[in-house]
Coordinates of C-alpha atoms in Angstrom, one line a residue:
S151 CA 101.2 -146.7 -114.4
G152 CA 98.3 -145.1 -112.5
G153 CA 97.7 -144.6 -108.8
T154 CA 98.5 -141.8 -106.4
I155 CA 101.3 -139.5 -107.6
N156 CA 104.0 -138.9 -105.0
F157 CA 103.7 -135.1 -104.9
P158 CA 106.4 -133.3 -103.0
P159 CA 105.6 -132.0 -99.5
E160 CA 104.3 -128.5 -99.1
L161 CA 102.7 -128.5 -102.5
T162 CA 101.5 -124.8 -102.5
G163 CA 101.5 -122.0 -105.0
D164 CA 104.2 -120.3 -103.0
N165 CA 106.6 -123.2 -103.4
Y166 CA 105.7 -124.4 -106.9
L167 CA 104.5 -121.7 -109.3
I168 CA 103.5 -124.3 -111.9
V169 CA 102.7 -128.0 -111.7
V170 CA 102.7 -130.1 -114.9
V171 CA 101.0 -133.5 -115.0
L172 CA 101.4 -135.7 -118.1
T173 CA 99.3 -138.9 -118.2
G174 CA 100.7 -140.0 -121.5
E175 CA 99.8 -143.3 -123.2
N176 CA 98.2 -144.7 -120.1
W177 CA 95.0 -146.6 -121.0
W178 CA 93.0 -149.4 -119.4
S179 CA 94.9 -149.5 -116.1
S180 CA 93.1 -149.3 -112.7
P181 CA 93.3 -146.7 -111.2
Q182 CA 94.3 -144.9 -114.3
N183 CA 96.2 -141.6 -114.7
L184 CA 94.9 -139.7 -111.6
D185 CA 93.0 -141.0 -108.6
P186 CA 90.9 -139.0 -106.1
A187 CA 93.9 -138.4 -103.8
D188 CA 95.8 -136.9 -106.7
E189 CA 92.9 -134.6 -107.6
S190 CA 92.5 -133.6 -104.0
A191 CA 96.2 -132.7 -103.7
L192 CA 96.0 -130.7 -107.0
A193 CA 92.8 -128.9 -105.8
N194 CA 94.5 -127.9 -102.5
Y195 CA 97.5 -126.7 -104.5
L196 CA 95.4 -124.6 -106.8
D197 CA 93.5 -123.1 -103.9
T198 CA 96.8 -121.6 -102.8
G199 CA 97.3 -119.8 -106.0
G200 CA 99.0 -122.4 -108.2
N201 CA 98.9 -123.0 -111.9
L202 CA 98.3 -126.4 -113.5
L203 CA 99.0 -127.9 -116.9
L204 CA 97.3 -131.3 -117.3
V205 CA 97.9 -133.1 -120.6
G206 CA 96.6 -136.6 -121.3
Q207 CA 94.1 -137.7 -124.0
D208 CA 92.7 -140.4 -121.7
Y209 CA 92.8 -138.6 -118.3
M210 CA 89.0 -138.1 -118.3
Y211 CA 88.2 -141.7 -119.4
G212 CA 90.5 -143.1 -116.7
A213 CA 89.5 -140.9 -113.8
H214 CA 85.9 -140.1 -114.8
P215 CA 84.7 -142.8 -117.2
T216 CA 81.1 -141.6 -117.2
M217 CA 82.2 -138.6 -119.2
G218 CA 79.3 -136.3 -120.3
V219 CA 78.5 -133.6 -117.9
C220 CA 81.5 -133.0 -115.7
S221 CA 81.6 -132.6 -111.9
G222 CA 84.2 -132.4 -109.1
F223 CA 87.8 -131.6 -110.1
P224 CA 87.3 -131.5 -113.9
R225 CA 84.5 -129.0 -113.5
D226 CA 85.6 -126.9 -110.5
Y227 CA 89.3 -126.6 -111.4
L228 CA 89.8 -127.5 -115.0
G229 CA 86.7 -125.6 -116.2
L230 CA 85.2 -128.6 -118.1
D231 CA 81.5 -128.4 -118.5
R232 CA 80.9 -131.4 -120.7
C233 CA 83.5 -133.9 -122.0
Y234 CA 83.4 -135.9 -125.2
Q235 CA 85.3 -139.2 -125.4
D236 CA 87.4 -140.1 -128.5
V237 CA 86.1 -137.5 -130.8
L238 CA 88.5 -138.7 -133.5
W239 CA 89.0 -142.5 -133.8
G240 CA 92.5 -143.5 -134.7
P241 CA 94.1 -140.9 -137.0
N242 CA 97.9 -140.6 -136.9
T243 CA 97.8 -136.8 -137.4
A244 CA 95.5 -134.1 -136.1
N245 CA 95.3 -130.4 -136.8
I246 CA 94.7 -127.9 -134.0
T247 CA 93.7 -124.2 -134.4
G248 CA 93.7 -121.5 -131.6
S249 CA 90.3 -120.3 -130.7
A250 CA 89.4 -116.6 -130.9
D251 CA 89.9 -114.4 -127.8
C252 CA 92.2 -116.9 -126.1
I253 CA 96.0 -117.2 -125.5
F254 CA 96.4 -119.3 -128.6
E255 CA 94.5 -117.1 -131.0
G256 CA 96.2 -117.1 -134.4
E257 CA 98.1 -120.3 -133.5
S258 CA 97.9 -123.6 -135.3
A259 CA 99.9 -126.9 -135.4
T260 CA 99.8 -130.3 -137.0
L261 CA 100.3 -133.1 -134.5
D262 CA 101.9 -136.4 -135.3
S263 CA 101.2 -139.4 -132.9
A264 CA 104.6 -140.9 -133.8
N265 CA 106.2 -138.1 -131.8
V266 CA 104.7 -139.3 -128.6
F267 CA 103.3 -142.8 -128.9
I268 CA 105.1 -146.1 -129.7
S269 CA 102.4 -147.5 -132.0
N270 CA 99.0 -146.0 -131.2
P271 CA 97.2 -143.2 -133.1
F272 CA 95.2 -140.4 -131.6
F273 CA 91.9 -140.9 -129.7
P274 CA 91.6 -137.4 -128.3
D275 CA 88.9 -136.0 -126.0
C276 CA 87.2 -132.6 -126.3
A277 CA 85.2 -130.5 -123.8
D278 CA 82.9 -127.6 -123.6
P279 CA 84.2 -124.9 -121.3
M280 CA 82.6 -123.6 -118.1
P281 CA 81.8 -119.8 -117.9
T282 CA 85.1 -119.2 -116.2
A283 CA 87.0 -121.0 -119.0
R284 CA 87.4 -120.9 -122.7
S285 CA 88.4 -123.2 -125.5
G286 CA 92.2 -122.7 -126.2
F287 CA 92.6 -125.0 -129.2
R288 CA 90.0 -126.7 -131.4
L289 CA 90.5 -129.8 -133.4
D290 CA 89.9 -128.9 -137.0
E291 CA 88.4 -132.4 -137.7
A292 CA 85.9 -132.3 -134.8
A293 CA 82.7 -130.4 -134.1
Q294 CA 83.1 -130.2 -130.3
S295 CA 84.3 -127.0 -128.6
G296 CA 87.8 -127.6 -127.4
V297 CA 90.7 -130.1 -127.3
V298 CA 92.4 -127.6 -125.0
I299 CA 90.5 -125.7 -122.3
C300 CA 92.0 -122.7 -120.4
N301 CA 90.4 -121.9 -117.0
E302 CA 91.0 -118.8 -114.9
T303 CA 89.7 -117.8 -111.5
E304 CA 90.8 -115.1 -109.1
T305 CA 92.9 -117.7 -107.4
F306 CA 94.4 -120.0 -110.1
R307 CA 94.9 -120.8 -113.7
T308 CA 94.7 -124.2 -115.4
V309 CA 95.2 -125.6 -118.9
W310 CA 93.7 -129.0 -119.8
A311 CA 94.6 -130.8 -123.0
G312 CA 92.7 -133.8 -124.3
I313 CA 95.4 -134.5 -126.9
E314 CA 99.2 -134.8 -126.5
L315 CA 100.6 -131.4 -127.2
A316 CA 104.1 -132.8 -127.5
A317 CA 103.0 -134.5 -130.7
A318 CA 103.5 -131.1 -132.4
P319 CA 106.9 -130.4 -134.2
P320 CA 109.5 -129.2 -131.6
E321 CA 109.4 -125.6 -132.6
D322 CA 105.6 -125.5 -132.4
F323 CA 105.5 -127.4 -129.1
A324 CA 108.1 -125.0 -127.6
H325 CA 106.0 -122.0 -128.7
I326 CA 102.8 -123.5 -127.3
I327 CA 104.5 -124.2 -123.9
Q328 CA 105.9 -120.7 -123.9
K329 CA 102.4 -119.3 -124.4
I330 CA 101.1 -121.3 -121.5
Y331 CA 104.1 -120.3 -119.3
D332 CA 103.6 -116.6 -120.1
W333 CA 99.9 -116.9 -119.2
F334 CA 100.7 -118.7 -116.0
I335 CA 103.6 -116.5 -114.9
G336 CA 104.4 -113.6 -117.1
A337 CA 100.9 -112.1 -116.9
T338 CA 100.0 -113.3 -113.4
P339 CA 99.1 -110.2 -111.2
V340 CA 100.4 -110.0 -107.7
E341 CA 96.8 -109.6 -106.5
K342 CA 95.9 -113.1 -107.7
R343 CA 98.8 -114.7 -105.9
S344 CA 98.1 -112.8 -102.7
W345 CA 94.4 -113.8 -102.8
G346 CA 95.4 -117.5 -103.0
R347 CA 97.6 -117.1 -99.9
I348 CA 94.9 -115.3 -98.0
K349 CA 92.3 -118.0 -98.8
A350 CA 94.7 -120.7 -97.7
L351 CA 95.0 -119.0 -94.3
Y352 CA 91.2 -119.1 -93.8
D353 CA 91.0 -122.7 -95.0
R354 CA 93.2 -124.0 -92.1

């Protein structure tokens, strides 16, 4: 219902290889979805070499309602340069297509809001990626860059989704999650994880 998430103690990349945050159908609450303490905890986690999947079509509106040019956690960690609110207004289905030169290249899925919401249709957000990031999925019906943004630095990897990925059919959803998992873990070099641990030592 919003407010500070009760993250486990010792939230580091060594203890938790992946953190998944799902904000779900959480609109109009205050604070909504994530608050500054949550983002600080996640930033500290990523600085130790973690991997974050953040899914929620209203995370940005709830935590950063000014939208537009991003700053702070969305920019520095999620790789969002500019965010666009509600690029589609109220459809019950949405089509996503993997962008070129990304982990989802050649992938596509049709999302159905009934798979995730009790009664509401989609009101997804999109974003332009920072130089360290790239669009993972595009909304076929929207002109903006990406409804999913994949960000990679020498220390961490993140995936932000401005639409509910679980709205995909089960097989497609499982395939999307497997792609993200493989990118986070299967292809994560030892050097990146080591760099995260070294940086954490100097930050103490």
